[in-house]
Coordinates of C-alpha atoms in Angstrom, one line a residue:
M1 CA -87.6 -0.5 -16.0
T2 CA -86.5 1.0 -19.4
D3 CA -85.7 4.6 -19.8
I4 CA -87.4 6.3 -22.7
S5 CA -84.0 7.7 -23.8
A6 CA -82.9 4.1 -24.4
L7 CA -85.4 3.9 -27.3
G8 CA -85.3 7.4 -28.7
E9 CA -88.2 9.1 -30.4
F10 CA -88.7 6.7 -33.3
G11 CA -87.9 3.7 -31.3
L12 CA -90.5 4.7 -28.8
I13 CA -93.1 5.2 -31.5
E14 CA -92.4 1.7 -32.9
H15 CA -92.5 0.2 -29.4
L16 CA -95.9 1.9 -28.5
T17 CA -97.6 1.0 -31.8
R18 CA -96.2 -2.4 -32.5
D19 CA -99.4 -4.2 -31.6
F20 CA -101.8 -2.0 -33.6
Q21 CA -103.1 -3.8 -36.7
G22 CA -104.7 -1.9 -39.5
K23 CA -108.5 -2.5 -39.9
Q24 CA -109.5 -0.1 -42.7
A25 CA -108.8 -1.2 -46.2
S26 CA -108.8 2.5 -47.3
V27 CA -105.7 3.2 -45.1
L28 CA -102.8 2.9 -47.5
K29 CA -100.2 4.2 -45.0
G30 CA -100.6 4.6 -41.2
I31 CA -97.7 5.1 -38.9
G32 CA -94.1 5.3 -40.2
D33 CA -94.0 8.1 -42.8
D34 CA -94.3 11.9 -42.8
A35 CA -98.1 11.5 -42.9
A36 CA -100.9 8.9 -43.0
V37 CA -102.5 8.2 -46.4
V38 CA -106.1 7.2 -46.9
A39 CA -107.6 6.3 -50.3
D40 CA -110.4 8.6 -51.5
G41 CA -111.5 7.6 -55.0
E42 CA -108.9 8.7 -57.5
E43 CA -107.2 10.8 -54.9
V44 CA -105.6 10.1 -51.5
Q45 CA -106.2 12.1 -48.3
V46 CA -103.0 12.9 -46.3
F47 CA -103.0 13.6 -42.6
S48 CA -100.2 14.6 -40.2
T49 CA -100.1 16.0 -36.7
D50 CA -97.3 17.6 -34.6
L51 CA -96.7 18.9 -31.1
L52 CA -94.7 22.0 -30.1
L53 CA -93.8 22.4 -26.4
E54 CA -92.4 25.5 -24.8
G55 CA -88.9 24.9 -23.5
I56 CA -88.5 21.9 -25.8
H57 CA -89.3 23.1 -29.3
F58 CA -89.3 26.9 -28.8
D59 CA -88.0 29.5 -26.4
L60 CA -90.2 32.6 -25.9
A61 CA -87.2 34.5 -24.7
Y62 CA -86.4 35.2 -28.4
F63 CA -89.4 33.6 -30.3
P64 CA -92.1 36.2 -31.2
L65 CA -95.5 34.7 -30.8
R66 CA -96.6 35.8 -34.3
H67 CA -93.6 33.9 -35.7
L68 CA -94.3 30.9 -33.5
G69 CA -97.9 30.7 -34.8
Y70 CA -96.6 30.9 -38.4
K71 CA -93.9 28.2 -37.8
A72 CA -96.4 25.9 -36.0
V73 CA -98.5 25.8 -39.2
A74 CA -95.5 25.7 -41.7
V75 CA -93.8 22.7 -40.1
N76 CA -97.0 20.7 -40.2
L77 CA -97.7 21.6 -43.8
S78 CA -94.1 20.5 -44.6
D79 CA -95.1 17.0 -43.7
I80 CA -97.9 17.1 -46.2
A81 CA -95.5 18.4 -48.9
A82 CA -93.1 15.6 -48.0
M83 CA -95.8 13.1 -49.3
N84 CA -95.8 15.0 -52.6
A85 CA -99.2 16.4 -51.7
L86 CA -100.7 19.8 -51.2
P87 CA -102.4 21.0 -48.0
Y88 CA -106.0 22.3 -47.7
G89 CA -106.7 22.6 -44.0
I90 CA -105.5 22.5 -40.4
T91 CA -106.8 22.2 -36.9
V92 CA -105.0 24.0 -34.0
S93 CA -105.2 23.0 -30.3
I94 CA -103.4 25.0 -27.6
G95 CA -102.8 24.7 -23.9
M96 CA -101.7 27.9 -22.1
S97 CA -100.8 28.9 -18.6
N98 CA -102.3 31.9 -16.9
R99 CA -99.4 34.1 -17.7
F100 CA -100.7 34.4 -21.3
T101 CA -103.1 37.3 -22.0
V102 CA -105.8 37.5 -24.7
E103 CA -103.5 39.9 -26.5
A104 CA -100.6 37.4 -26.5
L105 CA -102.9 34.7 -28.0
D106 CA -104.1 37.2 -30.6
E107 CA -100.4 37.5 -31.7
L108 CA -100.1 33.8 -31.9
Y109 CA -103.2 33.4 -34.0
A110 CA -102.2 36.3 -36.2
G111 CA -99.2 34.2 -37.2
I112 CA -101.4 31.2 -37.8
R113 CA -103.7 33.3 -40.0
M114 CA -100.7 34.6 -42.0
A115 CA -99.6 31.0 -42.7
C116 CA -103.1 30.0 -43.7
E117 CA -103.3 32.8 -46.1
K118 CA -99.8 32.1 -47.5
Y119 CA -100.5 28.4 -48.2
G120 CA -104.2 28.7 -49.0
V121 CA -105.4 26.4 -46.2
D122 CA -108.4 26.7 -44.0
L123 CA -108.6 26.6 -40.2
L124 CA -111.0 23.8 -39.6
G125 CA -111.2 23.7 -35.8
G126 CA -109.3 22.8 -32.7
D127 CA -109.4 23.0 -29.0
T128 CA -108.1 25.1 -26.1
S129 CA -107.1 24.2 -22.5
S130 CA -105.3 25.5 -19.5
S131 CA -101.8 24.3 -18.9
K132 CA -99.4 24.2 -16.0
Q133 CA -96.4 23.8 -18.3
G134 CA -96.4 27.0 -20.3
L135 CA -97.5 27.0 -24.0
I136 CA -98.4 23.8 -25.9
I137 CA -99.4 23.9 -29.5
S138 CA -100.8 20.9 -31.5
V139 CA -101.5 21.2 -35.2
T140 CA -103.1 18.6 -37.5
A141 CA -102.7 19.2 -41.2
F142 CA -104.8 17.8 -44.1
G143 CA -103.8 17.5 -47.7
K144 CA -104.5 15.5 -50.8
T145 CA -102.9 14.3 -54.0
G146 CA -103.5 11.7 -56.8
K147 CA -103.0 8.0 -56.1
D148 CA -100.2 7.9 -58.6
Q149 CA -98.6 11.1 -57.2
V150 CA -98.0 10.2 -53.6
S151 CA -94.4 9.6 -52.5
Y152 CA -93.4 7.5 -49.5
R153 CA -90.1 7.1 -47.8
S154 CA -89.9 3.5 -49.0
G155 CA -89.7 3.8 -52.7
A156 CA -86.0 4.7 -53.3
Q157 CA -84.2 2.5 -55.9
P158 CA -80.4 1.9 -56.4
K159 CA -79.0 4.5 -58.8
D160 CA -81.7 7.0 -58.0
L161 CA -80.5 10.6 -57.6
I162 CA -80.7 12.1 -54.2
C163 CA -81.9 15.8 -54.3
V164 CA -82.6 18.5 -51.8
S165 CA -84.5 21.8 -52.2
G166 CA -83.1 25.1 -51.0
D167 CA -80.2 25.2 -48.6
V168 CA -79.6 23.3 -45.4
G169 CA -78.0 24.0 -42.0
G170 CA -79.3 27.6 -41.8
A171 CA -82.0 26.9 -39.1
Y172 CA -79.4 25.4 -36.7
A173 CA -77.1 28.3 -37.4
G174 CA -79.9 30.7 -36.5
F175 CA -80.6 28.8 -33.3
L176 CA -77.0 29.0 -32.2
I177 CA -77.0 32.8 -32.7
L178 CA -80.2 33.3 -30.9
D179 CA -79.2 31.1 -28.0
R180 CA -75.8 32.9 -27.7
E181 CA -77.5 36.3 -27.7
K182 CA -80.0 35.1 -25.1
S183 CA -77.0 34.1 -22.8
V184 CA -75.4 37.5 -23.3
F185 CA -78.6 39.3 -22.5
L186 CA -79.1 37.2 -19.3
E187 CA -75.6 38.2 -18.1
N188 CA -76.1 41.8 -19.0
P189 CA -79.7 43.0 -19.8
E190 CA -78.4 46.4 -20.8
L191 CA -76.6 44.9 -23.8
Q192 CA -78.8 44.9 -27.0
P193 CA -78.1 42.0 -29.5
D194 CA -76.8 43.0 -32.9
L195 CA -78.2 40.5 -35.3
T196 CA -77.8 42.5 -38.6
D197 CA -75.3 40.0 -40.1
F198 CA -77.5 37.0 -39.3
D199 CA -80.9 38.0 -40.7
Y200 CA -81.1 35.0 -43.1
V201 CA -80.2 32.2 -40.7
I202 CA -82.4 33.7 -37.9
G203 CA -85.2 33.8 -40.4
R204 CA -84.6 30.2 -41.2
Q205 CA -85.1 29.4 -37.5
L206 CA -88.0 31.7 -36.6
K207 CA -90.0 31.6 -39.9
P208 CA -89.4 28.4 -41.9
E209 CA -91.4 27.7 -45.0
A210 CA -93.2 24.5 -46.2
R211 CA -91.9 23.8 -49.7
T212 CA -95.3 23.3 -51.4
D213 CA -93.8 25.3 -54.3
V214 CA -91.4 22.3 -54.9
V215 CA -94.4 20.0 -55.1
L216 CA -96.0 22.2 -57.7
K217 CA -92.8 22.3 -59.7
L218 CA -92.4 18.6 -59.7
R219 CA -96.0 18.3 -61.0
E220 CA -95.3 20.8 -63.7
W221 CA -92.2 18.7 -64.8
G222 CA -94.1 15.4 -64.6
I223 CA -91.7 14.0 -61.9
V224 CA -92.9 11.8 -59.1
P225 CA -90.2 11.3 -56.5
T226 CA -89.5 7.6 -55.7
A227 CA -89.1 8.6 -52.1
M228 CA -89.4 11.8 -50.2
I229 CA -89.1 13.3 -46.7
D230 CA -88.7 16.7 -45.1
V231 CA -85.5 17.8 -43.4
S232 CA -86.7 18.3 -39.8
D233 CA -83.9 16.4 -38.1
G234 CA -81.0 16.9 -40.5
I235 CA -80.1 15.3 -43.8
G236 CA -78.2 12.5 -42.1
S237 CA -81.1 11.3 -40.1
E238 CA -83.6 11.7 -43.0
L239 CA -81.4 9.6 -45.3
H240 CA -81.3 6.9 -42.7
H241 CA -85.1 6.9 -42.7
I242 CA -85.3 6.6 -46.5
S243 CA -82.6 4.0 -46.6
R244 CA -84.1 1.8 -43.8
Q245 CA -87.6 1.9 -45.3
S246 CA -86.5 1.5 -48.9
G247 CA -83.9 -1.3 -48.1
T248 CA -81.2 0.7 -49.8
G249 CA -78.2 2.8 -48.9
A250 CA -77.0 6.3 -49.9
T251 CA -73.8 8.1 -50.9
I252 CA -73.7 11.9 -50.8
Y253 CA -71.0 14.5 -51.5
A254 CA -70.1 17.2 -48.9
D255 CA -69.1 19.7 -51.6
K256 CA -72.6 19.3 -53.2
L257 CA -74.5 20.2 -50.1
P258 CA -76.2 23.6 -50.6
I259 CA -75.1 25.8 -47.7
D260 CA -75.7 29.5 -47.5
F261 CA -72.7 31.8 -46.9
Q262 CA -74.3 33.0 -43.6
T263 CA -74.5 29.5 -42.4
V264 CA -70.8 28.9 -43.3
S265 CA -69.9 32.1 -41.4
V266 CA -71.8 31.0 -38.3
A267 CA -70.2 27.6 -38.5
E268 CA -66.7 29.2 -38.6
T269 CA -67.6 31.4 -35.6
F270 CA -68.6 28.3 -33.5
Q271 CA -65.7 26.3 -35.0
I272 CA -68.0 23.6 -36.3
S273 CA -67.9 22.2 -39.8
P274 CA -70.6 23.6 -42.1
T275 CA -71.1 20.0 -43.3
T276 CA -72.0 19.1 -39.7
F277 CA -74.6 21.8 -39.7
A278 CA -76.1 20.4 -42.9
L279 CA -76.1 16.8 -41.9
N280 CA -77.2 17.1 -38.3
G281 CA -78.7 20.6 -37.8
G282 CA -82.4 20.0 -38.6
E283 CA -85.4 22.3 -38.8
D284 CA -84.7 23.5 -42.3
Y285 CA -87.9 21.9 -43.6
E286 CA -86.5 21.5 -47.1
L287 CA -87.6 18.5 -49.1
L288 CA -85.1 15.6 -49.5
F289 CA -86.2 13.3 -52.3
T290 CA -85.0 10.6 -54.7
V291 CA -85.7 10.5 -58.5
P292 CA -84.8 8.2 -61.4
L293 CA -81.7 9.2 -63.4
S294 CA -83.9 10.2 -66.3
A295 CA -85.0 13.3 -64.3
F296 CA -81.5 14.7 -64.2
D297 CA -81.8 16.7 -67.5
V298 CA -84.8 18.6 -66.0
L299 CA -83.4 19.1 -62.5
K300 CA -79.9 20.2 -63.5
T301 CA -81.3 23.6 -64.8
E302 CA -83.3 24.3 -61.6
P303 CA -81.3 26.5 -59.2
G304 CA -83.5 25.7 -56.2
I305 CA -82.9 22.0 -56.3
T306 CA -79.5 20.3 -55.8
V307 CA -78.4 16.8 -56.7
I308 CA -76.3 15.8 -53.7
G309 CA -75.7 12.0 -54.3
H310 CA -77.2 8.7 -55.3
V311 CA -79.0 5.7 -53.8
T312 CA -76.9 2.6 -53.4
E313 CA -77.6 -1.1 -52.9
E314 CA -75.9 -1.3 -49.4
K315 CA -78.9 -1.5 -47.1
G316 CA -78.8 1.0 -44.3
Q317 CA -75.3 2.3 -45.2
V318 CA -75.3 6.1 -45.5
Q319 CA -72.0 7.6 -46.4
V320 CA -70.6 11.1 -47.2
V321 CA -67.6 11.7 -49.5
L322 CA -65.7 14.7 -48.0
G323 CA -63.9 17.3 -50.0
N324 CA -60.5 15.4 -49.7
G325 CA -62.1 12.2 -51.1
T326 CA -62.4 10.5 -47.7
V327 CA -65.5 8.4 -47.4
T328 CA -67.1 8.3 -43.9
D329 CA -70.3 6.9 -42.5
V330 CA -73.1 9.3 -41.6
P331 CA -74.6 8.6 -38.2
A332 CA -78.4 8.7 -37.8
S333 CA -78.0 11.6 -35.4
G334 CA -80.2 14.6 -35.4
W335 CA -82.6 16.4 -33.0
N336 CA -83.2 14.1 -29.9
H337 CA -86.5 14.6 -28.2
F338 CA -85.6 12.2 -25.4
P339 CA -82.0 12.7 -24.3
D340 CA -80.5 10.5 -21.7
K341 CA -81.6 12.0 -18.3
K342 CA -78.1 11.3 -17.0
E343 CA -76.7 13.7 -19.6
K344 CA -76.4 17.3 -18.4
P345 CA -76.4 20.2 -20.8
E346 CA -73.4 22.4 -20.6

């Protein structure tokens, strides 16, 4: 018998879906990208779904239900943005144990409503069920874009620039702070956490944003990314996805990675390199994308987008150049949904 941990999340998906053959000519992309793409006249419809499980993806010890509802929507809309598309609707299905009251679910849906208003999307339906395993949230997002505007993971070309929006590593820094303060509280419930110096990174963890604004900017500039993905599992993991599907490699520069000063401060507190936060942290939901060299003159003046490297011809080889000039391979590590059951957390 094969343990699921031997395959990992993406290996398991490939294994389970290997025998499914596409039957609809209108389906331009099924499994294997941030979202599925279906032709619709001069446009394409884009669909994505995601699952959030209590105890795996969120901890209600420090995650307010309103924030959780907002985040559940935002992370799904991020997948739509990662196709260079804009969202227009969602469905939400939840499973909840009997410890949740109507008032608690009102809080959850208040966050969902806030996200719908923020991104201009409609709640199109969903389902509810009882659960024996706490809270389960499943969101499906719908979007659209022009046929000539959609960006896949597979289009990167050698010499393309590698860009990322915003800053990275902050969500992981926020998680570490929240997890530390939870441990302190469990040891002494009379101690109140002081989070005043960590407001930004905690916000990055509890209330991420889908970068639909970047999609709008790219449209304004007339730039269609050759490849695009959102940073849910860390830049290192996402670069490996693009490299594998594009048949290319990547070289990035550690001193070009956009890292907020609070993230650097948390990294120093935990004695971890800020570069590690950026490469492996995940849950930033920024957009990582590649563009032709010709786009540099436009992007270089945009403070919210950083050029961090370039695409290479070495298939599957993802490397980072450190500040001292050392070149090292970037492992395809990131958030692991199926850790080895033999491994015990500390």
